[in-house]
Structures are given as structure tokens and as C-alpha cells.
Short mmCIF file of C-alpha atoms in Angstrom, two decimals:
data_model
loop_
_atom_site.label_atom_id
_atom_site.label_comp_id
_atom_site.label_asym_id
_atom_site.label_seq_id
_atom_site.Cartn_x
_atom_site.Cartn_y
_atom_site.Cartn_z
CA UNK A 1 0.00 0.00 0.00
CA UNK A 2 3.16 2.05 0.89
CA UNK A 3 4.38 1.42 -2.83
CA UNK A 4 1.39 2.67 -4.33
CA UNK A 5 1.12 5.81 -2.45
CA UNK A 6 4.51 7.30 -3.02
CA UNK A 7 3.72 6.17 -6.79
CA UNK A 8 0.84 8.02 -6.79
CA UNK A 9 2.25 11.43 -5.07
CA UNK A 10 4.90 10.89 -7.87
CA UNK A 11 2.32 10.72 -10.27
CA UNK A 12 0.61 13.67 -9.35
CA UNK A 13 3.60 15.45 -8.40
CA UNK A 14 4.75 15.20 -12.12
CA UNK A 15 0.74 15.79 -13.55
CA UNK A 16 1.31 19.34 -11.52
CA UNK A 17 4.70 20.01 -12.86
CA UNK A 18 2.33 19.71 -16.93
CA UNK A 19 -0.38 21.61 -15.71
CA UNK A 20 1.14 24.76 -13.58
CA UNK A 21 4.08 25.39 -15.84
CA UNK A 22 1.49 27.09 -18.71
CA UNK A 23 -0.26 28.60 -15.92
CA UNK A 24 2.45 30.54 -14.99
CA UNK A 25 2.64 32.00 -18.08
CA UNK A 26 -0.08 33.65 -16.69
CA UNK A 27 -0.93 35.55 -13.63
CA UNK A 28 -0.71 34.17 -10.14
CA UNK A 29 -4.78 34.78 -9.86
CA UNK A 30 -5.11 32.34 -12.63
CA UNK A 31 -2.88 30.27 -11.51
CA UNK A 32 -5.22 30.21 -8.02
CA UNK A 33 -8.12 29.61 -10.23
CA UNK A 34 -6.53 26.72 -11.39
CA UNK A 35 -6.21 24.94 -8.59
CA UNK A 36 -9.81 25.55 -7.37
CA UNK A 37 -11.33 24.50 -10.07
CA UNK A 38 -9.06 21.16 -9.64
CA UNK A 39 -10.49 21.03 -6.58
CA UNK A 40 -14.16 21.20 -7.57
CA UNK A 41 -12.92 18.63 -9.64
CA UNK A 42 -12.53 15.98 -6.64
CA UNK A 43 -8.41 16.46 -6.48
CA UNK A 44 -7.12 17.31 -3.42
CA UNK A 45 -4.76 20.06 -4.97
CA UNK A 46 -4.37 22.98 -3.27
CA UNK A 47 -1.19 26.03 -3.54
CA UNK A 48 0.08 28.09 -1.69
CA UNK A 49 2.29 31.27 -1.70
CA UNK A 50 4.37 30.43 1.28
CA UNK A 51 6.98 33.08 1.18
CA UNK A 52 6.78 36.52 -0.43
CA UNK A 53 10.44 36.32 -1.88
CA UNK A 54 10.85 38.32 -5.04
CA UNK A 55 11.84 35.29 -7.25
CA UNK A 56 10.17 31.90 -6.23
CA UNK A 57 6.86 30.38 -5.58
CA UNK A 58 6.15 27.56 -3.79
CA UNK A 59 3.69 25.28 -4.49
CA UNK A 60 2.43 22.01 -2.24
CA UNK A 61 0.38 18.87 -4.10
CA UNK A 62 -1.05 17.08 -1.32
CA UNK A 63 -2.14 12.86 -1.08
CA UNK A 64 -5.61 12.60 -0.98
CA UNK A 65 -4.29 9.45 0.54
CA UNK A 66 -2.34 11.45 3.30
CA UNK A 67 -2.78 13.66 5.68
CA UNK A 68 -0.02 16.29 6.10
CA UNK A 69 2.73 14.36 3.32
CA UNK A 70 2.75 17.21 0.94
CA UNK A 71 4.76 16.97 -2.45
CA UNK A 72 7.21 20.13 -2.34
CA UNK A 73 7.81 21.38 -5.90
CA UNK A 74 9.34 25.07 -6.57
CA UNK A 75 8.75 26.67 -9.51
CA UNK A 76 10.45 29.88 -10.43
CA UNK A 77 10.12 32.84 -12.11
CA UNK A 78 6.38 33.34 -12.78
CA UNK A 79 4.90 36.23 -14.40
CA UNK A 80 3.98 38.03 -11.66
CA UNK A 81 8.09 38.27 -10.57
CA UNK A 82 9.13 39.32 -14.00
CA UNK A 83 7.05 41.70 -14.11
CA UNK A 84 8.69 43.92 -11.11
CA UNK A 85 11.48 46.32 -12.33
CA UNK A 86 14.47 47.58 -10.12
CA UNK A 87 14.74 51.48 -9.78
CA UNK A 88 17.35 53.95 -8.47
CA UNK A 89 17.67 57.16 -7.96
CA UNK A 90 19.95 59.73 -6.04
CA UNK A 91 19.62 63.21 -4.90
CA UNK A 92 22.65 65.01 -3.15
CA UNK A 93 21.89 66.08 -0.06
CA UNK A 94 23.35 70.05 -0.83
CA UNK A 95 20.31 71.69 0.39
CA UNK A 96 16.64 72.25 1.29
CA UNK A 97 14.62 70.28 -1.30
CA UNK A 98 12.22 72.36 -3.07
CA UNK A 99 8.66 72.11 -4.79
CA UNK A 100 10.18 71.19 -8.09
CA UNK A 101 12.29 67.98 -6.68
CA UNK A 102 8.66 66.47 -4.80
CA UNK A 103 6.81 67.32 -8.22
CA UNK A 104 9.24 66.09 -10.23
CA UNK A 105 10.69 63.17 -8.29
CA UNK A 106 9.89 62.21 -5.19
CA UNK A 107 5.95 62.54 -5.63
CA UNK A 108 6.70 59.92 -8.68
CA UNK A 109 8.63 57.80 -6.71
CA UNK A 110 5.43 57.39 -4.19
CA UNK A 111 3.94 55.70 -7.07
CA UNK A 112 6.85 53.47 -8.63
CA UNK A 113 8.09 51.90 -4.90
CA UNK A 114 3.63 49.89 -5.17
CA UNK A 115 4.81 47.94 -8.03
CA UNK A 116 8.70 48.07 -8.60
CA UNK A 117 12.13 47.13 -6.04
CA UNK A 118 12.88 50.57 -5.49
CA UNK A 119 16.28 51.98 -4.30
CA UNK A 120 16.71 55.37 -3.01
CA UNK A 121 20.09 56.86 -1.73
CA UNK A 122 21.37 59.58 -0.52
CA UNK A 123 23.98 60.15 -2.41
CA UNK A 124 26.77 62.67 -0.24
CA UNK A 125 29.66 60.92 -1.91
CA UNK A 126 28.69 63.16 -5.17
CA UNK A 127 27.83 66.43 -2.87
CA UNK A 128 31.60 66.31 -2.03
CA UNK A 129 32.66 67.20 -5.52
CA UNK A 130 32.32 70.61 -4.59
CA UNK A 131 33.14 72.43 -1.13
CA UNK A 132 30.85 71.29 1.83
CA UNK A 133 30.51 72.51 5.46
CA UNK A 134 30.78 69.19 7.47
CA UNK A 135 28.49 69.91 9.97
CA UNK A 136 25.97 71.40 7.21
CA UNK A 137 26.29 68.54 4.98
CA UNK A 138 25.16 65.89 7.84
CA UNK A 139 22.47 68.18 8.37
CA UNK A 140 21.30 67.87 5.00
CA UNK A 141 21.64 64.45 4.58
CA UNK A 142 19.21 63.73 7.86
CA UNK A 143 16.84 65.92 6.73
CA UNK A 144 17.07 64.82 3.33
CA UNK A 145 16.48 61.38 4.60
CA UNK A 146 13.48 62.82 6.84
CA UNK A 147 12.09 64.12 3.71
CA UNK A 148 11.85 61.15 1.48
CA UNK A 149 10.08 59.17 4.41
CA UNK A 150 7.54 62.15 4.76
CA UNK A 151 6.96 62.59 1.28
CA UNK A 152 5.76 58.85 1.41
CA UNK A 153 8.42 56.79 0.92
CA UNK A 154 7.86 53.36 2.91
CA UNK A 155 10.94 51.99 3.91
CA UNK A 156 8.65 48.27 3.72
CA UNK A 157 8.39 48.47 -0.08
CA UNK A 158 11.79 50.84 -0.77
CA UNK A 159 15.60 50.90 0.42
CA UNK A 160 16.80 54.19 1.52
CA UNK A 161 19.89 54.59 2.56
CA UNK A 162 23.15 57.09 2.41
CA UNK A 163 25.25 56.20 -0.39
CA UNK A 164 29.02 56.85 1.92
CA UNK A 165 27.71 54.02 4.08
CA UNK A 166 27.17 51.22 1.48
CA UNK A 167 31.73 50.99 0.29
CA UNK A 168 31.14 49.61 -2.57
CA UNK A 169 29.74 52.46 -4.29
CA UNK A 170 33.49 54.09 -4.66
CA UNK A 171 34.89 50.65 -5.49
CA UNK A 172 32.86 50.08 -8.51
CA UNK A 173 32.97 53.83 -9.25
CA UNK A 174 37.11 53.56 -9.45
CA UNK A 175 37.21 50.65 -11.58
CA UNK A 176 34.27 51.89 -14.05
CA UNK A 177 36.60 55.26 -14.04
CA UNK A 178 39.64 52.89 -15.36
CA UNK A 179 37.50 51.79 -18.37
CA UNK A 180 36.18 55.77 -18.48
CA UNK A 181 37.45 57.78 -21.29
CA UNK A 182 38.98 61.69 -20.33
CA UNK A 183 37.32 62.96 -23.50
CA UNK A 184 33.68 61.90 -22.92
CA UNK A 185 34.31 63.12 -19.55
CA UNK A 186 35.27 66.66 -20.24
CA UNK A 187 32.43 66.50 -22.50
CA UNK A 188 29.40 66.34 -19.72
CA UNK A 189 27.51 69.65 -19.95
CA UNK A 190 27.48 69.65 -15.97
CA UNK A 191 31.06 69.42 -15.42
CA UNK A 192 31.98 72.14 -18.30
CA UNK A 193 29.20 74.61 -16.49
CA UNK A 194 30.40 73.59 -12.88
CA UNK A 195 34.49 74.53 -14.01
CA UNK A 196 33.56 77.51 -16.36
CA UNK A 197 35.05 80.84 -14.62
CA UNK A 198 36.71 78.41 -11.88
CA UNK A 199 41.32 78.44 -11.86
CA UNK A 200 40.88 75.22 -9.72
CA UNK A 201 38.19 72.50 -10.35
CA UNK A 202 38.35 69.12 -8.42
CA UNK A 203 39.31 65.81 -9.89
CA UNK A 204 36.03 64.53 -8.62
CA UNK A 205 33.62 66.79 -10.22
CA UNK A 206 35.36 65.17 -13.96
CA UNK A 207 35.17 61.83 -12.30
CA UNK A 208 31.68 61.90 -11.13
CA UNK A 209 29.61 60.44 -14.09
CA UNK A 210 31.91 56.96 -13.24
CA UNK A 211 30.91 57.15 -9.01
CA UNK A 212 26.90 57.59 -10.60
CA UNK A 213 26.98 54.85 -13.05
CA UNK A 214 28.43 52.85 -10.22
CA UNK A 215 25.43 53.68 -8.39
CA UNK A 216 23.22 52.53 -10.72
CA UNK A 217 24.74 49.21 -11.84
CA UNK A 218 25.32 47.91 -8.51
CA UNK A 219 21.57 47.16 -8.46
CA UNK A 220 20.67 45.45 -11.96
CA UNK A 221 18.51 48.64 -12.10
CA UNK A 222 16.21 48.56 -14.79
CA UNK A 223 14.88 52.17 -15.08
CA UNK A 224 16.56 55.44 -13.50
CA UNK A 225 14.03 58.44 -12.95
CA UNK A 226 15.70 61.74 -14.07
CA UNK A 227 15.26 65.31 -15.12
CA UNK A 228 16.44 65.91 -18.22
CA UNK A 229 19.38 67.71 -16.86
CA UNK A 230 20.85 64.35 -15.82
CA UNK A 231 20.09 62.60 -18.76
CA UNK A 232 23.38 62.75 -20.34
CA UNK A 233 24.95 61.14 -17.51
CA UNK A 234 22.74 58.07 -17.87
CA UNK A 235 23.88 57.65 -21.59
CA UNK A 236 27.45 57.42 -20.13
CA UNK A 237 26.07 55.08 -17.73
CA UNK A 238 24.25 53.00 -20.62
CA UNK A 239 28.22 52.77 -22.67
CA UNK A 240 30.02 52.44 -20.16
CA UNK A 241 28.01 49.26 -18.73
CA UNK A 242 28.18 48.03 -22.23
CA UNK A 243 31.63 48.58 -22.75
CA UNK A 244 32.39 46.72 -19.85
CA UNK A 245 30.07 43.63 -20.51
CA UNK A 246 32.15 43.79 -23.69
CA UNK A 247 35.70 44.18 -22.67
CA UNK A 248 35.29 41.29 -19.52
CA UNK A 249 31.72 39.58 -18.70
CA UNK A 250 28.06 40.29 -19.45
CA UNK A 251 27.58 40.86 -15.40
CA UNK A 252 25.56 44.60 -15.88
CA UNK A 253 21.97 45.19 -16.21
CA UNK A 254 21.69 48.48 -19.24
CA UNK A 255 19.38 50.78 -17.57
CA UNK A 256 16.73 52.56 -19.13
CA UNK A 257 16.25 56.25 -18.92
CA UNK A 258 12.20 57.53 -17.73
CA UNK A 259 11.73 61.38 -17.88
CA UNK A 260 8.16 61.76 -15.71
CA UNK A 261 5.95 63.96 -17.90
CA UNK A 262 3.78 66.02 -15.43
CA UNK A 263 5.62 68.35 -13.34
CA UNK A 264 9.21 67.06 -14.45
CA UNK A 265 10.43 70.18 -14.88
CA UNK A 266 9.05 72.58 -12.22
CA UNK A 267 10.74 76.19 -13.21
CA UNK A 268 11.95 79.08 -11.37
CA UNK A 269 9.34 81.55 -10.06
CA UNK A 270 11.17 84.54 -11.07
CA UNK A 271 12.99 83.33 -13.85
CA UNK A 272 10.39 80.82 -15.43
CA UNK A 273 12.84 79.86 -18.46
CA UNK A 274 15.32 78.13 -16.28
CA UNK A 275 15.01 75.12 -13.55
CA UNK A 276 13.31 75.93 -10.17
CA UNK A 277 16.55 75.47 -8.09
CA UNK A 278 17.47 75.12 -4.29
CA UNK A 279 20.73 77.14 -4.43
CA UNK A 280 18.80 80.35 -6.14
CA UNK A 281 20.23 82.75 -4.64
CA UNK A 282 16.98 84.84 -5.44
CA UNK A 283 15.26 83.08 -2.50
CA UNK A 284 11.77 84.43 -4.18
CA UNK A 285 12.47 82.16 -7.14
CA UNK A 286 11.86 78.46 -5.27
CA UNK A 287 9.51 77.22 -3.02
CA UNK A 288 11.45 74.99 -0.42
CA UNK A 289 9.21 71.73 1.08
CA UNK A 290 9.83 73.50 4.59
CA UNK A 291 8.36 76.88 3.87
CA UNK A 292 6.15 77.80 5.68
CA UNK A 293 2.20 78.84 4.81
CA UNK A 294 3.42 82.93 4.77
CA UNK A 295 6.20 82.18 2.75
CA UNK A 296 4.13 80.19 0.02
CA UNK A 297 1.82 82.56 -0.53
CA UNK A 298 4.05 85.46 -0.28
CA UNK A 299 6.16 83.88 -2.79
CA UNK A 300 3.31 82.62 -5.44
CA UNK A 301 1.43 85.92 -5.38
CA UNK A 302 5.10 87.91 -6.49
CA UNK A 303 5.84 85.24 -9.39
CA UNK A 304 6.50 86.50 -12.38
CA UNK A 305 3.44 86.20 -15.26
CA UNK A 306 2.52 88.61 -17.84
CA UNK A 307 0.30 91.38 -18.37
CA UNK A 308 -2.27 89.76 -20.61
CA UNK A 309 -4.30 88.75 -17.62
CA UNK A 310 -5.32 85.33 -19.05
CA UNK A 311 -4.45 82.06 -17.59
CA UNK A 312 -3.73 80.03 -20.81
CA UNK A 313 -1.00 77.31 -20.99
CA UNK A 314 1.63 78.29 -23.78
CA UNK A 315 5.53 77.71 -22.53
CA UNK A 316 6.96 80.05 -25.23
CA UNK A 317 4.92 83.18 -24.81
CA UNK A 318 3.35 82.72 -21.15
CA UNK A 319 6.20 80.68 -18.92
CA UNK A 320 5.31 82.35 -15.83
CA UNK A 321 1.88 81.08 -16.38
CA UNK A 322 2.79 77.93 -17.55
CA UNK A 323 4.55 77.21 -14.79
CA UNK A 324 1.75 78.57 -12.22
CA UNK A 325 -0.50 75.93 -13.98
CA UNK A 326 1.98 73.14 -13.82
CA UNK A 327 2.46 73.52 -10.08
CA UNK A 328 -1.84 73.61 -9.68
CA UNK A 329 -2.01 70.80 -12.31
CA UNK A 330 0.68 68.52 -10.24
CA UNK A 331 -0.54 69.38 -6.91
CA UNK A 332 -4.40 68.60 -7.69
CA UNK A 333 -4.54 66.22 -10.19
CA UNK A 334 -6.34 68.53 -12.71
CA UNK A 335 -6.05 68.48 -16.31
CA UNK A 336 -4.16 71.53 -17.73
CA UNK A 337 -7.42 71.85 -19.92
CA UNK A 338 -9.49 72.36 -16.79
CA UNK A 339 -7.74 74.71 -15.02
CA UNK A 340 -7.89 76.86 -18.06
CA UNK A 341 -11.75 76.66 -18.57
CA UNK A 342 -11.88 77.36 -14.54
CA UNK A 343 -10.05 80.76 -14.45
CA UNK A 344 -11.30 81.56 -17.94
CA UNK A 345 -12.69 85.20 -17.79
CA UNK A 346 -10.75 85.45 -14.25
CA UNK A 347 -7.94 87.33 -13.63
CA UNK A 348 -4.01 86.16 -11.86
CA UNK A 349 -5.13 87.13 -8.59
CA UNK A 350 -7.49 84.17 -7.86
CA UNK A 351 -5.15 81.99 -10.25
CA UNK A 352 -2.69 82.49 -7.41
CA UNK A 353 -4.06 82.46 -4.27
CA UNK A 354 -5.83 78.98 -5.54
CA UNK A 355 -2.14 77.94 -6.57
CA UNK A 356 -0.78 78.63 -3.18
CA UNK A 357 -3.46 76.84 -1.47
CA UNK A 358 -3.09 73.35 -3.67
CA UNK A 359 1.03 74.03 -2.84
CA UNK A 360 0.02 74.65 0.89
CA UNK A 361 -2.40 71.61 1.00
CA UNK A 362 0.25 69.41 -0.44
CA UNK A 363 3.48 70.53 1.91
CA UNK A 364 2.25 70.94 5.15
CA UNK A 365 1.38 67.01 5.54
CA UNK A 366 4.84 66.23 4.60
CA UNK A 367 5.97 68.80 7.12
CA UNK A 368 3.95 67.68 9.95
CA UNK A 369 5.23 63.83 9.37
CA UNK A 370 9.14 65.60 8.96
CA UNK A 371 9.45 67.10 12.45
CA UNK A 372 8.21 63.86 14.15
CA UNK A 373 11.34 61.97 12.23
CA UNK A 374 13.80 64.43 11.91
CA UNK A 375 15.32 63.94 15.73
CA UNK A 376 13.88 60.20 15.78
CA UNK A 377 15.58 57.15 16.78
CA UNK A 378 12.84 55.95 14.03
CA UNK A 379 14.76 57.86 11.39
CA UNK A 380 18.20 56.17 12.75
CA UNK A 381 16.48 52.31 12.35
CA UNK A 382 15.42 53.00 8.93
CA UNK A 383 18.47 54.08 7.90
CA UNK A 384 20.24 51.46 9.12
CA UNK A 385 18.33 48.63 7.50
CA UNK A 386 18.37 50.40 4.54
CA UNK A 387 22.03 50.16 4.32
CA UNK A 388 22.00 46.28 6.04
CA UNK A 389 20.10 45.82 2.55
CA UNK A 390 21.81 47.54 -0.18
CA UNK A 391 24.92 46.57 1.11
CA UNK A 392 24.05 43.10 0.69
CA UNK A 393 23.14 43.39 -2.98
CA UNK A 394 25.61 45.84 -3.94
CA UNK A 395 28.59 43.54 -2.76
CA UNK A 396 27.44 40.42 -4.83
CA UNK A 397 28.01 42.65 -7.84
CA UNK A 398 30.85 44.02 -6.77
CA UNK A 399 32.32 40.62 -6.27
CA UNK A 400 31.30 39.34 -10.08
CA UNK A 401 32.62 42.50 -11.43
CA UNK A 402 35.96 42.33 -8.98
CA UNK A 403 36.32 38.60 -10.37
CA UNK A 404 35.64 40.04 -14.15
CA UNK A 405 38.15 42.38 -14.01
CA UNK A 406 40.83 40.02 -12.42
CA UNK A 407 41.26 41.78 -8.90
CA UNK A 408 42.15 39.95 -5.65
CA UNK A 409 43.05 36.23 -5.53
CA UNK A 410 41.30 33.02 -5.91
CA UNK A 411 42.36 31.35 -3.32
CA UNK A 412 43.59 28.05 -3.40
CA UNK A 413 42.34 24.10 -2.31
CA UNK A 414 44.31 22.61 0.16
#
């Protein structure tokens, strides 16, 4: 009887191994539906996801003959795991963040971290390629760090954690400088607008596309979030991951570039041609996350628009307008299209005040949620096992890219 049982949990184990392996072409709800319907059908089938690990699903046929002698089969990569992409991004903690960086970033990231592996870091390593106060720049990176988590950044779906604190970010970074090319260095717009004017540029600021493309790669990141202002850098990060795959082993993941289209580029208040910025030094031309309700509205009501009067969305002849209905838009969730027919016939003075209110009803959430973690232990844990977890991943690729280039030893069997 013994015989016949194991033959028969054989048997079935191998009629599940037919049946699943098409279902998992499919989604993991039809694959559930599956087995129900098996089990209308009198087989004592049954599955179960018994561990939410990013790339394996376990699945139990159990005996109708036994009681608790389940089968134990593991099938991986279904649909459902393909499916969810690996992003990165970095912002340098130089600064107050302002309206434009939660429009344009870190209101999409929100969003991304529900169905992607999302890494976020804080990258101070890269605010060092220009002159920092030490005591200012761990300021900034707290608060910076404060500010993701209030903007809605859930450290139980993302990894957030300071780039200086994971090492081998500056390993990778020096060997992908050794493959790194002087030329298409000196060629990044940033580093030619950074050292224009300047008798003494550091080393760092021509060697910082290498340190980010390090960043990225570490990962296997599939898409990298940026402004268009960074977009050249992630073409040098896209050549020199392939050059590398060429020259030694196919170990690198090419990232894709995504450029959000709503409120990617929020612009300057006071100079609505050019890039809302934190270090204006026309403190009327940015709102900062931390500004208060005063501020806001001060600083709305004196941005520059137009004498025309009419609240019409055209970038070439009405920027400061533009830009007024791009912040509204971003912070409401209202079509461009609709705040135009609303303040039709209506003049800049309501435009504004309603602007300031959306900005005001956005912020001072995030605010309230950043002075509870800003002086937290809280703040301290998350940061922590963000690092615990990125450093784990980041040093498996540095080890297949260490062993790639030929660096260390292989040490030998005794």
C-alpha cells in the first residue's frame, strides 16, 4: 500500500509540474483559479504562496491518501516576478529640497516603490565634488532622509539609505573610471558649467559620471528616474556598462532612462525659463518643502506672469503662467485643460491664491510627518536597514565584477 502511495504522489507530483508550468505563463490569480477549479474537480490540490520572496513560488500537491505528506515542488520565475522592475535614484543632499524635486521626483517615486524594487540613496559621496561645510552637509543628509520618508516613501516596499555608508559604491565607481574615457568626460555639460570661470576645479567633479553609473549598476537597475538635466549622464552610464560587458563579462543590467511627464520640470518663479533650483540665490524664485504657509503665498502671489491677464498654458509666450498651472495641475490632479476653462474670464489674482493653497495643501502634511522623524531614533532604524540591505546586494556585484576584471586572488584548495 506504501508502494502505491509514493507512486501516486509521484504521479501527481509530475501531472502538476504539466499543468502549472502554462499557468504561470499567466498571472498568479489564474494560476489560483486553477487549482480551485481542480479542486471542484474531486483532487485534493491545493497552492500556496508560502513566502513573499521576489523570485520563487512555492507550491504544495497534497495525497488525498495522506494527511499532512505534501509533495514540495518550486517553480520559479512566474509572471507576476518578471514583471517587477528595479529602480534607483539619487539626490545630493546640498540643500533644502524644493517644490520642483517632490513634483518632479519624489511625488513619482510614491507611485513606482507599489509595483517596482525601489532603491533610493542619498547620495553625499557626489555632494563632495564641490566644497561642503561638514556639519551642514550631515544636516542635510538627515533631513534629506526625513524628507523622502515624509513625502511617502515606505521603507517596507523601498531601500533608503546614504550612499558613503554602502563601500562599494566608490569601489565600482574607481574601476568603471579605469574603463572611463577623459574625452567623454570633459564633455558632460554639468562638469563644463560647474568649471567655467573656476582656476581650480576638483578631480572629482570630472570623475563623477563613473561614481553615478556605479550607483546605478550595482543594483541590476532597470529604469533610473531623471530630469532631463541628468540625462546625459545616464547615456554614459548606458556605454560604459556596455563597454564593460564587452571588454570582460556580461555581469551589468543596461538601464533605461524615464523622464516623468507632469511636473518634471518645475521652473523658477522669477525666472520661469530656467530650472526651479534650491541654491537660487533669489530666495523668491523656489519654493522649499519646509516653507512655511506665509512664505508660500508670499512667494506665489510675487511670481513673475505677464500682463495679458489670461491664464492660458503656452511655454513660449506665457512661462510664468505655464509654470503657475503646472504647479496647480501637479498638486491637484487637474487636467491643464481644466484649469484653463476654470479661471477663464478670471484674472491672476485668484489663479494664485488657488495655486498657493493646492502648494500649501500638499506641503504641510509632509511637514507635519518631517518634524516627528527628523530627531527620531525611528529615522536612525530606517536608515540602518536600509544600508544592512543595499549593502548586501551591492557587494554580490561588486564581487562578479571584482572577479571580471581580475582583482584579488582566488584562493587556493588545500
Amino acid at each position: 500500500m506504501e508502494y502505491w502511495n509514493w507512486a501516486l504522489e509521484l504521479c501527481l507530483a509530475v501531472q502538476l509540474l504539466i499543468t502549472v508550468f502554462p499557468a504561470l505563463l499567466g498571472s498568479h490569480e489564474q494560476l489560483s483559479d486553477l487549482f480551485q477549479r481542480d479542486n471542484k474537480g474531486g483532487t485534493a490540490v491545493h497552492s500556496s504562496l508560502l513566502r513573499g520572496e521576489r523570485n520563487e513560488l512555492f507550491l504544495f500537491a497534497q495525497n488525498p491518501f495522506h494527511s499532512l505528506e505534501p509533495i514540495f515542488i518550486r517553480l520559479a520565475c512566474c509572471k507576476e516576478v518578471k514583471e517587477m522592475k528595479t529602480i534607483f535614484s539619487g539626490i545630493q543632499p546640498s540643500g533644502t529640497l524644493t517644490l520642483g524635486n517632490y513634483l518632479g521626483a519624489m511625488k513619482h517615486f510614491v507611485d513606482l516603490q507599489q509595483e517596482n524594487d525601489c532603491y533610493f540613496c542619498i547620495v553625499d559621496e557626489h555632494a563632495i565634488t564641490v566644497p561642503q561645510d561638514r556639519l551642514k552637509l550631515r544636516d542635510n543628509i538627515r533631513s534629506l532622509a526625513a524628507l523622502y520618508l515624509a513625502s511617502g516613501i515606505d521603507p517596507e516596499k523601498s531601500t533608503l539609505f546614504i550612499q558613503s555608508e554602502v563601500a562599494a559604491h566608490t569601489q565600482l565607481g574607481w574601476m568603471l573610471q579605469s574603463i572611463s574615457y577623459i574625452g567623454e568626460l570633459e564633455r558632460m555639460t554639468q562638469f563644463k558649467d560647474k568649471a567655467a570661470g573656476k582656476e581650480t576645479v576638483s578631480s572629482s567633479l570630472l570623475t563623477y559620471p563613473p561614481l553615478m553609473a556605479a550607483d546605478i549598476l550595482l543594483y541590476k537597475t532597470d529604469i533610473v528616474p531623471v530630469g532631463e538635466d541628468q540625462k546625459q549622464h545616464l547615456e554614459l552610464t548606458r556605454n560604459l556598462a556596455q563597454r564593460f560587458n564587452h571588454k570582460f563579462n556580461d555581469i551589468f543590467t543596461i538601464p533605461e532612462v524615464s523622464i516623468p511627464k507632469t511636473g518634471a520640470r518645475i521652473m523658477s518663479l522669477q525666472e520661469p525659463t530656467k530650472k526651479m533650483s534650491k541654491s537660487d540665490s533669489n530666495q523668491k524664485a523656489s519654493i522649499f518643502m519646509l516653507d512655511d504657509e506665509k512664505k508660500i503665498e508670499k512667494k506665489i502671489k510675487s511670481a513673475v506672469t505677464d500682463s495679458e491677464g489670461i491664464v492660458k498654458f503656452d511655454k513660449e509666450n506665457k512661462p510664468g503662467v505655464s509654470n503657475l498651472l503646472s504647479i496647480y495641475a501637479s498638486c491637484t490632479g487637474e487636467s491643464i485643460a481644466e484649469l484653463e476653462k476654470k479661471y477663464e474670464n478670471k484674472g491672476y489674482g485668484d489663479f494664485k491664491q488657488d495655486t498657493a493653497e493646492a502648494v500649501i495643501n500638499v506641503l504641510k502634511p509632509l511637514q507635519e510627518r518631517y518634524y516627528q522623524l527628523i530627531d527620531s531614533k525611528e529615522l536612525d532604524d530606517i536608515l540602518d536597514l536600509g544600508a544592512d540591505k543595499a549593502e548586501r546586494a551591492a557587494s554580490k556585484m561588486l564581487a562578479k565584477a571584482k572577479k571580471a576584471m581580475g582583482l584579488g586572488r582566488v584562493k587556493k584548495k588545500r
